[in-house]
CSV table of C-alpha atoms and ligand atoms in Angstrom, one decimal:
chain,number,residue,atom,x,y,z
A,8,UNK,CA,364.1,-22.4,-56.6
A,9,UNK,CA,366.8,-19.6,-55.8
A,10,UNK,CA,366.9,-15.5,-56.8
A,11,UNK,CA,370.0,-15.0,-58.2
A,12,UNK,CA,371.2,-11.5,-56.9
A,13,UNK,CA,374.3,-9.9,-58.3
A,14,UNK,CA,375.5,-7.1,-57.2
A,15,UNK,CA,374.5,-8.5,-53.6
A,16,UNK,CA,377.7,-7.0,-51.4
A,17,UNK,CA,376.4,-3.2,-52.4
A,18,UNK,CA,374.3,-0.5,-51.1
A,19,UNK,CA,370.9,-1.8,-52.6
A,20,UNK,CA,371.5,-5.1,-53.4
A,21,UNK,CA,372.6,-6.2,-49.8
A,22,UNK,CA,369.5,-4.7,-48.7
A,23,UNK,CA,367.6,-7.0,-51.4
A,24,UNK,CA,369.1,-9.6,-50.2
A,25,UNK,CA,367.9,-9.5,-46.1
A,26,UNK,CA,364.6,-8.4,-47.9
A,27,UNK,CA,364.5,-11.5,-49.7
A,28,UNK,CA,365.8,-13.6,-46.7
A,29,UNK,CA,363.8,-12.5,-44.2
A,30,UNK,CA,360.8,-13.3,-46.8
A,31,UNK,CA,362.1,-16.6,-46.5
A,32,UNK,CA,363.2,-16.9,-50.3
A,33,UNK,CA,366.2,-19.1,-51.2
A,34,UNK,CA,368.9,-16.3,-52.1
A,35,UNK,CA,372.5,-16.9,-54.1
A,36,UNK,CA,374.7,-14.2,-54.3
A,37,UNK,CA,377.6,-13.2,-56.7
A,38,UNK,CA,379.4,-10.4,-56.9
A,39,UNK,CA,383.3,-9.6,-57.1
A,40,UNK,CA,383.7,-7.3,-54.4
A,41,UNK,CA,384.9,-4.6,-56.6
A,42,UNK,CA,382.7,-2.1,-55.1
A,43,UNK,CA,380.8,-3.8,-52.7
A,44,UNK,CA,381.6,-5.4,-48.9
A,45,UNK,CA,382.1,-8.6,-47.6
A,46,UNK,CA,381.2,-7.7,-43.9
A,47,UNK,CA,377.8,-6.7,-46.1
A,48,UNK,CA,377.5,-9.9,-47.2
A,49,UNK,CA,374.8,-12.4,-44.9
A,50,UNK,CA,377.2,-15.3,-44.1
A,51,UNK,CA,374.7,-17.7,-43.6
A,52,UNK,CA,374.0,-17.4,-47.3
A,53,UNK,CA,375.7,-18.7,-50.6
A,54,UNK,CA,377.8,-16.3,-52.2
A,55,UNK,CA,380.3,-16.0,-55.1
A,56,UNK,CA,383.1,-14.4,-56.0
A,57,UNK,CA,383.2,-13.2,-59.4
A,58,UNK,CA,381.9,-11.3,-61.9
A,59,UNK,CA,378.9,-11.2,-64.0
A,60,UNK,CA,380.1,-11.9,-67.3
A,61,UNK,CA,381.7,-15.4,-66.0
A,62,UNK,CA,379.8,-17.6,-68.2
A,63,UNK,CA,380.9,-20.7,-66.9
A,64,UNK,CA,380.7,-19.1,-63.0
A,65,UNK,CA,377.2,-17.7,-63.7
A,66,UNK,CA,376.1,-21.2,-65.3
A,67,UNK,CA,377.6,-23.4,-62.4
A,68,UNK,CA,375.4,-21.2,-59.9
A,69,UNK,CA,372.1,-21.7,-62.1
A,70,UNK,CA,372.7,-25.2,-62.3
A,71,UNK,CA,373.6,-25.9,-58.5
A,72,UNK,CA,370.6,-23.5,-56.5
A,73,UNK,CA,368.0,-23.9,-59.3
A,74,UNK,CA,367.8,-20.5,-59.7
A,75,UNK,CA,364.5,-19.2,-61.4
A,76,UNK,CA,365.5,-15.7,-61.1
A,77,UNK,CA,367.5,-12.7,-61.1
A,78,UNK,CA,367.9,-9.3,-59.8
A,79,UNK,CA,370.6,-7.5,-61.4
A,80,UNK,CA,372.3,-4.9,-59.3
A,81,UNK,CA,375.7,-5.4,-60.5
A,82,UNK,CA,377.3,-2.7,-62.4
A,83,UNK,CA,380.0,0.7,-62.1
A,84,UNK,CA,377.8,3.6,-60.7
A,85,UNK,CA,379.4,6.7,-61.0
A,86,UNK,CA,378.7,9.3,-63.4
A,87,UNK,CA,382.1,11.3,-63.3
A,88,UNK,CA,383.9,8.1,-64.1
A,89,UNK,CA,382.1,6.7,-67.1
A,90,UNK,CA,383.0,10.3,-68.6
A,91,UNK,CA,386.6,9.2,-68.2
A,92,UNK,CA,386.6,5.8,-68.1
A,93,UNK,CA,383.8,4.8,-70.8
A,94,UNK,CA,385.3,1.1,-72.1
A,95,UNK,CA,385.3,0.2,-68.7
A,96,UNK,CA,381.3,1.0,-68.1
A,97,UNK,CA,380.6,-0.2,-71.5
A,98,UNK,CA,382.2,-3.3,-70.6
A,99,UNK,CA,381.4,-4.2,-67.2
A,100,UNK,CA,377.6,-2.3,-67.0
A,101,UNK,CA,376.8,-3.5,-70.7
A,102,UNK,CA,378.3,-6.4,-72.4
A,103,UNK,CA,378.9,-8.1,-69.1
A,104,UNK,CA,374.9,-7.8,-68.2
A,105,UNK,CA,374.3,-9.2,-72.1
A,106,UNK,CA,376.4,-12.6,-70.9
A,107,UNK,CA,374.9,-12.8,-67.9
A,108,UNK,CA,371.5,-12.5,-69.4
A,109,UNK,CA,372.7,-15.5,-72.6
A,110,UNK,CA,374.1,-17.4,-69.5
A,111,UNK,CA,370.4,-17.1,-67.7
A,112,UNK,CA,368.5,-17.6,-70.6
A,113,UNK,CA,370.9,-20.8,-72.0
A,114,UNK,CA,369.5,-22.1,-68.2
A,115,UNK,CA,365.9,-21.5,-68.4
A,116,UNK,CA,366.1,-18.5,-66.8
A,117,UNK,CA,363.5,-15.8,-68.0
A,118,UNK,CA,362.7,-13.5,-64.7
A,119,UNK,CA,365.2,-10.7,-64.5
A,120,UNK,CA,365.1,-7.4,-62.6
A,121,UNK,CA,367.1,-4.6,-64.2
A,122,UNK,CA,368.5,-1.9,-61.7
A,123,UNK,CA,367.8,0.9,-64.2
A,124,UNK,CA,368.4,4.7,-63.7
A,125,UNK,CA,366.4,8.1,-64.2
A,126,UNK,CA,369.8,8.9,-65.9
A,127,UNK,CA,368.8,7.3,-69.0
A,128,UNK,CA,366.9,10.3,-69.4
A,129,UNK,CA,369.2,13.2,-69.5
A,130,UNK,CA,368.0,16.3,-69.2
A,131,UNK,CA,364.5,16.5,-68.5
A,132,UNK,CA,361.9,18.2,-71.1
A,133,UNK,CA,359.6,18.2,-68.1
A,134,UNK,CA,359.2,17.3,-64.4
A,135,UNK,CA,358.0,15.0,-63.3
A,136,UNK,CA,359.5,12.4,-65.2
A,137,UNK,CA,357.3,9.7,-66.3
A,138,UNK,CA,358.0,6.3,-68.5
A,139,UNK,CA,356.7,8.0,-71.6
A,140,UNK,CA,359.5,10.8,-70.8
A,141,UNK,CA,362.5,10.9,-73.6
A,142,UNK,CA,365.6,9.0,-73.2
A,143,UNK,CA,368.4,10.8,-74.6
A,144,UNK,CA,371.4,9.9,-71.6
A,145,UNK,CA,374.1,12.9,-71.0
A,146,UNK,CA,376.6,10.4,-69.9
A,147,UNK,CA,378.4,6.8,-70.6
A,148,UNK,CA,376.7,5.9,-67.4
A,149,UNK,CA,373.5,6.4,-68.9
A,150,UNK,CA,374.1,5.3,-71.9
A,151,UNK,CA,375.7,1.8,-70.6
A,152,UNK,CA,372.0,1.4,-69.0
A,153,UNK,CA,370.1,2.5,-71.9
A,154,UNK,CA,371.5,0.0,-73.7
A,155,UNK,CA,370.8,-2.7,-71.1
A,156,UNK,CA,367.3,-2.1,-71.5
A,157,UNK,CA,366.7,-2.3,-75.7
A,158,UNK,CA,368.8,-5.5,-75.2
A,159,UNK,CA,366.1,-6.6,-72.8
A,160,UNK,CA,363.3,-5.3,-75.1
A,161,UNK,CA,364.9,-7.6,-78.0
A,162,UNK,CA,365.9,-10.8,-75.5
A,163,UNK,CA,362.5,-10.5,-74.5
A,164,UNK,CA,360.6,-10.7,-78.1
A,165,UNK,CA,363.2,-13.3,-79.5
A,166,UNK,CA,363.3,-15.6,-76.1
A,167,UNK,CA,361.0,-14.6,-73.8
A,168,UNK,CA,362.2,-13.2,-71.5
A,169,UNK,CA,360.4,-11.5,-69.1
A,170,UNK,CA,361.7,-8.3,-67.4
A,171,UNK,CA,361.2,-5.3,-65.1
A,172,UNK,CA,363.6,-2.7,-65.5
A,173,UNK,CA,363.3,-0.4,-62.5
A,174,UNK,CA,364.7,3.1,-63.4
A,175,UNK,CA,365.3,4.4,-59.8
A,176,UNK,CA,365.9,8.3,-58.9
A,177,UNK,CA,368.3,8.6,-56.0
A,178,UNK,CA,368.6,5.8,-53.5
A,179,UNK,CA,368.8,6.9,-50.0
A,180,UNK,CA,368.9,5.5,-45.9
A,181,UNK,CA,370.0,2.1,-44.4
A,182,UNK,CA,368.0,-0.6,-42.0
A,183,UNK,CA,369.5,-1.5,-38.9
A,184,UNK,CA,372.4,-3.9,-40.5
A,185,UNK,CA,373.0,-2.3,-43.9
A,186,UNK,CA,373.8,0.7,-44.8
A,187,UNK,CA,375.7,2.8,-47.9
A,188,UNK,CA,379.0,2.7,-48.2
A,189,UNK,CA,381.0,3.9,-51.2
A,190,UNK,CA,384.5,5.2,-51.7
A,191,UNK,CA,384.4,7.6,-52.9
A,192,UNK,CA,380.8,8.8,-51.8
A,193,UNK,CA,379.5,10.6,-54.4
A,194,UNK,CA,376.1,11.0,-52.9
A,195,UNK,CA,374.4,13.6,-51.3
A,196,UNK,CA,373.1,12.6,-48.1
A,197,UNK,CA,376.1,10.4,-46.9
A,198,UNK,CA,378.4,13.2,-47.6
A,199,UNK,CA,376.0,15.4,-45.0
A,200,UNK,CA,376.2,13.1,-42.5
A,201,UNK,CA,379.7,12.9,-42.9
A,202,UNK,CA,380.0,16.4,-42.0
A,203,UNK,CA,378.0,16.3,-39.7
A,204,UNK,CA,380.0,13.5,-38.0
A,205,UNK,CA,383.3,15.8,-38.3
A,206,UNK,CA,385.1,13.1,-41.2
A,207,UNK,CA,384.1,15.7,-43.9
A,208,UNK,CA,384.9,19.6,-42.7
A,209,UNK,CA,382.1,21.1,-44.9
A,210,UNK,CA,379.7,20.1,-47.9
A,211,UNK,CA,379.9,21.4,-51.5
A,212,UNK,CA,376.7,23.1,-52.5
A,213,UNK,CA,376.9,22.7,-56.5
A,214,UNK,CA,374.9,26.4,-57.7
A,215,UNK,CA,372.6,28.1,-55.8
A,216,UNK,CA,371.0,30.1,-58.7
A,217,UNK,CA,369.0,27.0,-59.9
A,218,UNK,CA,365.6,28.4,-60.9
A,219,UNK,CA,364.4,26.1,-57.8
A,220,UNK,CA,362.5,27.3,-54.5
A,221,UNK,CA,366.2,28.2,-52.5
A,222,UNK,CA,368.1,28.2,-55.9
A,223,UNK,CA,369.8,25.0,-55.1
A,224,UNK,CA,369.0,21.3,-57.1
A,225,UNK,CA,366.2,19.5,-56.4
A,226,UNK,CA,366.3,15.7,-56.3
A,227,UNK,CA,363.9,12.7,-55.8
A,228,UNK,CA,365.0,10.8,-52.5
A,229,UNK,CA,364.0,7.1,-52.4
A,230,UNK,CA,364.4,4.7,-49.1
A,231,UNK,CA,366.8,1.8,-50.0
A,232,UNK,CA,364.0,-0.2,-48.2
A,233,UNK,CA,361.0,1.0,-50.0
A,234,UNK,CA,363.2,1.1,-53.2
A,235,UNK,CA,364.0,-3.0,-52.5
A,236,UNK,CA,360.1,-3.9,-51.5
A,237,UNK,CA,359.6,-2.8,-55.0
A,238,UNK,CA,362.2,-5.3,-56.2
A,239,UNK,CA,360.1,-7.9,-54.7
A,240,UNK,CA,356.8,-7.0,-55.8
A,241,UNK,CA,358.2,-6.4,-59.9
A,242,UNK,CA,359.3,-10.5,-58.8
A,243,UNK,CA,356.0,-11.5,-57.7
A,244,UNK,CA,354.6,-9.5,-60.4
A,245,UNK,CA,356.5,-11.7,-63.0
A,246,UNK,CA,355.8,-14.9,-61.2
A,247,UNK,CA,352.3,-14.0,-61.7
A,248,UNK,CA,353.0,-14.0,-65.4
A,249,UNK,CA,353.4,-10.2,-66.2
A,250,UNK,CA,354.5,-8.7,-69.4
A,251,UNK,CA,357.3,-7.1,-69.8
A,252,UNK,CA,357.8,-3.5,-67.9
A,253,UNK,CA,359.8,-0.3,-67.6
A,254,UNK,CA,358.8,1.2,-64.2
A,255,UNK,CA,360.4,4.5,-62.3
A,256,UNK,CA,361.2,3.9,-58.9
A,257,UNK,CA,361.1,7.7,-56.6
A,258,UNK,CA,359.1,9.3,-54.4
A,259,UNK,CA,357.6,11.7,-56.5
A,260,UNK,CA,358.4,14.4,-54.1
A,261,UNK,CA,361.4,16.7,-55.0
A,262,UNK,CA,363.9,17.8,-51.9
A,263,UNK,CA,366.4,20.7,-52.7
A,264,UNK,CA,370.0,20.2,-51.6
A,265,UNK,CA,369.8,23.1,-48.6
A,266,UNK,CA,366.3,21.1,-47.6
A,267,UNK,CA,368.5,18.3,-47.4
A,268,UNK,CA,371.0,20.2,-45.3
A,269,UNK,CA,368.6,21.1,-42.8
A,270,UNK,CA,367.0,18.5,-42.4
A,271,UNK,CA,370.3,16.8,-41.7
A,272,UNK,CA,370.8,19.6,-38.8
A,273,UNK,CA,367.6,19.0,-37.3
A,274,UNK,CA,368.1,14.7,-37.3
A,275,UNK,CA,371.8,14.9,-35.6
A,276,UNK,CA,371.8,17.9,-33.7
A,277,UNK,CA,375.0,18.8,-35.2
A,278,UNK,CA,376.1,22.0,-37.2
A,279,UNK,CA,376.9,21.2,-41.1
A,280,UNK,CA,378.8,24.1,-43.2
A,281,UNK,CA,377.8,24.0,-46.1
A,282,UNK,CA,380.0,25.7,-48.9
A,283,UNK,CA,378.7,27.3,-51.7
A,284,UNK,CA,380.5,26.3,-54.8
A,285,UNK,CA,380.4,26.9,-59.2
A,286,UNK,CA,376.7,24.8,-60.4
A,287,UNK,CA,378.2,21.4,-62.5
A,288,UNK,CA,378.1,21.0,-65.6
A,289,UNK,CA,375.1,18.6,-66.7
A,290,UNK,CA,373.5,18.9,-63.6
A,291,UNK,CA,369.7,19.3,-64.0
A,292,UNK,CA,367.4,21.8,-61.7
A,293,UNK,CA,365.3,19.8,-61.0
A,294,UNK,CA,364.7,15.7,-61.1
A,295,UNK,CA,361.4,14.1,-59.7
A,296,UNK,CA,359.8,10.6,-60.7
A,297,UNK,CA,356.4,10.2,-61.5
A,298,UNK,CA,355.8,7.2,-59.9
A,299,UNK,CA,352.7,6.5,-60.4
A,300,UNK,CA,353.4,3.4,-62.4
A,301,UNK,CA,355.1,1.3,-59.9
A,302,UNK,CA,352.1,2.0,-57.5
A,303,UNK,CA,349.3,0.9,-60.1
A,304,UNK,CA,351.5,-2.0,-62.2
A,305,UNK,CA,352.6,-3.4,-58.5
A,306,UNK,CA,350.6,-1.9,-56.1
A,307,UNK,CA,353.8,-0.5,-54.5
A,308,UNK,CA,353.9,1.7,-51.4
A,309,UNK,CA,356.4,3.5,-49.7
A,310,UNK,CA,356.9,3.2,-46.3
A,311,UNK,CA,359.3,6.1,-45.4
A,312,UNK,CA,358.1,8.6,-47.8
A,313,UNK,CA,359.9,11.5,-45.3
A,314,UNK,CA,363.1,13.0,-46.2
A,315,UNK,CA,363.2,13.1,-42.3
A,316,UNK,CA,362.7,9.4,-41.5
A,317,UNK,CA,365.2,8.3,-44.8
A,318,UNK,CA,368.2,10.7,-43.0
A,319,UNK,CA,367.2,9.7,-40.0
A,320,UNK,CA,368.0,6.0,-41.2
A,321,UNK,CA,371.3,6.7,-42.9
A,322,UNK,CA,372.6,8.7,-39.6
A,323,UNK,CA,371.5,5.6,-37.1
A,324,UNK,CA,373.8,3.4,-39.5
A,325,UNK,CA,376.3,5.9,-39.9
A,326,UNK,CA,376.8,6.7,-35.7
A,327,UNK,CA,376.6,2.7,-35.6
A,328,UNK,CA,379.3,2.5,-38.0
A,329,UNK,CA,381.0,5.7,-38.4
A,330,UNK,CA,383.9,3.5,-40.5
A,331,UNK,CA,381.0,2.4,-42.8
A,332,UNK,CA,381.9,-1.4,-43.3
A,333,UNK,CA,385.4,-2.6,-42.4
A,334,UNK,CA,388.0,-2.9,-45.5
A,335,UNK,CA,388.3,-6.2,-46.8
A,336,UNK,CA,389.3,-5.4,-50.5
A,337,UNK,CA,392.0,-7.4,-51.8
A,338,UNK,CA,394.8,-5.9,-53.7
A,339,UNK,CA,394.6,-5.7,-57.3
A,340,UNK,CA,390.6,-5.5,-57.4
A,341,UNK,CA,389.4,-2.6,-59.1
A,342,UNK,CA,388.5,0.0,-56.9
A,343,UNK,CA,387.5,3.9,-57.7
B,428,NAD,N1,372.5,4.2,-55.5
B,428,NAD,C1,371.7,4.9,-56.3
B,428,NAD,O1,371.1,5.9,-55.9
B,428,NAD,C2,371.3,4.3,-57.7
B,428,NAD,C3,370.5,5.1,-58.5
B,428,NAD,C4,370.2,4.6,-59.8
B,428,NAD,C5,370.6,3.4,-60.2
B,428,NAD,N2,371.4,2.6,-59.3
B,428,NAD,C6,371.9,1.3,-59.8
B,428,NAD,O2,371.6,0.4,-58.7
B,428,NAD,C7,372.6,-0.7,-58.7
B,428,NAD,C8,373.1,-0.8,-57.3
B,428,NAD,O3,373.7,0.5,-56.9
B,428,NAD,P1,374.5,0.6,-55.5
B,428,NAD,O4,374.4,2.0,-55.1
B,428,NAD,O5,374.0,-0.5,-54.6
B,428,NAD,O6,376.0,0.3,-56.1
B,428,NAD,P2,377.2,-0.4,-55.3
B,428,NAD,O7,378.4,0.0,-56.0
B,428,NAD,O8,377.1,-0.2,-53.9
B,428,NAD,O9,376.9,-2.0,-55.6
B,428,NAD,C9,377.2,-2.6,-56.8
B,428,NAD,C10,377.8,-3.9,-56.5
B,428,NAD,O10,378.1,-4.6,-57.7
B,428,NAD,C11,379.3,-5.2,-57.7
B,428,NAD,N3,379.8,-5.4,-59.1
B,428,NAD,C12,380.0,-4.4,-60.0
B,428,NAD,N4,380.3,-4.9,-61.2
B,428,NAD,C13,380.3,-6.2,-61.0
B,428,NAD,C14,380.5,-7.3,-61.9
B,428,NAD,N5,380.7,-7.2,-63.2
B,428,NAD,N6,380.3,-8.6,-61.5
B,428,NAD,C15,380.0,-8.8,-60.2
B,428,NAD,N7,379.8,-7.8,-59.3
B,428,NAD,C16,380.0,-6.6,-59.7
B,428,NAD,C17,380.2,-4.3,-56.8
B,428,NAD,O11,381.3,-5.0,-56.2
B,428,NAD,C18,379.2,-3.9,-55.8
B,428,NAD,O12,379.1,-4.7,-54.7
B,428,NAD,C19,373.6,-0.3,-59.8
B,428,NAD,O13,373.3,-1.0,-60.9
B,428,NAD,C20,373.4,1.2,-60.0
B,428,NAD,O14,373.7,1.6,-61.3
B,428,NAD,C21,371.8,3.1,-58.1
């Protein structure tokens, strides 16, 4: 019996996938290298090339691991670009996840694990955020997950299907082999490390008038690590025969963007400018999980719970490789 991971040559789900290796589970991967790395990729395991909403592809791979599950990391990530480019998250975060999910289901497949997002939120009513919490998304993004989730309320009531959809806060730090890699980088903590490796001359500090602590955001950081150790246990969970779940996935502790700074000072010794710059559009104060539902549904604890020891992480992967993972994309893939 195999776990199906798509998504499996990104940030998280190449994680996942030494997790689940090391645990000794059979592990298949697929994913088209849009956005994702083959030098991520653990060449001692199977992997495809293609994408998610390849019936025929998705349906071989069933048929030749016996795969009994699936974690479902595949999708477009960034917010910015599903406001300008909305058919193409609709298409490739949404409809693409529905075949894969009539493809798994058509093969007796009924374990899936949904990489959700606090972003089908939108603007919190209050903080923390819990399940209960409104959904009303602020972005295509958003929405293209949203969605993902009533379809797996409905698959799940018409077929039984059996689901955790993990709505994670913001995904953060490396192990010794994988680390986060996107182009562009979007994220916070890689673009401070950056700096602080010389690649980037300064960081952007979006508003410093935030009705915050230092005036600047505040968001939940989550070790990519602790973040996959919950993957496993939502698995275990479903093995076990549990019901059907929407969980958040964050530390429950809030870190503003000049905490992150300084923090990032203090792990790599180095100076970091940081530039103060006009507050976005659409970006929150404040964003902070309750998480008190992954810990009692799946008894889930973190492990690095410190901002310190996450940063601390990311840097060791980023001085190991200050390239990030070496360019194999083909030409004519999508690519941001
Ligand atoms: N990184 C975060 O902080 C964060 C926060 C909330 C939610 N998420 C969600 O977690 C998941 C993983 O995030 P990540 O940061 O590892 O992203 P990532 O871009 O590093 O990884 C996504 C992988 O999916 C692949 N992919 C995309 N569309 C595909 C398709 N149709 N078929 C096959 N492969 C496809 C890409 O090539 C890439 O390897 C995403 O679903 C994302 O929306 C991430």
């Amino acid at each position: 019996m195999a776990i199906l991971v798509t998504g499996g040559a990104g940030y998280i789900g190449s994680v996942m996938v030494e997790q689940l290796a090391e645990a000794g589970e059979q592990v298949v991967v697929l994913d088209d290298i849009s956005r994702g790395h083959e030098g991520a990729l653990d060449p001692g395991l199977p992997f495809y090339r293609g994408r998610t909403g390849d019936r025929e592809l998705v349906g071989r791979i069933c048929r030749e691991h016996d795969v009994d599950s699936c974690i479902h990391f595949a999708a477009y990530a960034y917010v910015g670009e599903s406001v300008t480019e909305p058919k193409a998250y609709f298409e490739n975060n949404t409809v693409q996840a529905m075949t894969l999910l009539d493809e798994l289901i058509a093969n007796g497949v009924r374990r899936f694990v949904f990489s959700s997002t606090c972003a089908t939120y939108g603007e919190p009513v209050r903080v923390p955020i819990d399940e209960g919490h409104p959904q009303a998304p602020v972005n295509p993004y958003g929405w293209s997950k949203f969605f993902v989730e009533r379809i797996l309320e409905a698959y799940d009531r018409a077929y039984g299907l059996r689901f955790v959809a993990l709505r994670y806060f913001n995904a953060a730090g490396a192990t010794k082999k994988r680390g986060e890699h996107h182009e562009p980088e979007t994220h916070l903590i890689p673009n401070v490390l950056a700096a602080a490796a010389g690649r980037l001359p300064y960081v952007s500090v979006f508003g410093s008038d935030y009705p915050t602590p230092d005036g600047t955001c505040v968001r939940d950081y989550i070790h990519v690590t602790d973040l996959c150790s919950a993957h496993t246990l939502a698995l275990s969970y479903l093995r076990g025969g549990g019901q059907s779940e929407f969980i958040n996935l964050g530390n429950g502790h809030g870190y503003s963007v000049m905490e992150v700074i300084e923090t990032a000072r203090r792990v790599t010794g180095r100076g970091i400018e940081a530039r103060m710059e006009p507050a976005r559009p659409g970006d929150p104060a404040r964003l902070v999980a309750d998480a008190s539902k992954a810990r009692a549904v799946l008894g889930w604890k973190t492990q690095y719970p410190e901002l310190e020891a996450i940063i601390r992480t990311a840097w060791e992967w980023h001085e190991a490789h200050p390239e990030g993972y070496p360019h194999s994309l083909p030409e004519g893939l999508p690519k941001a």
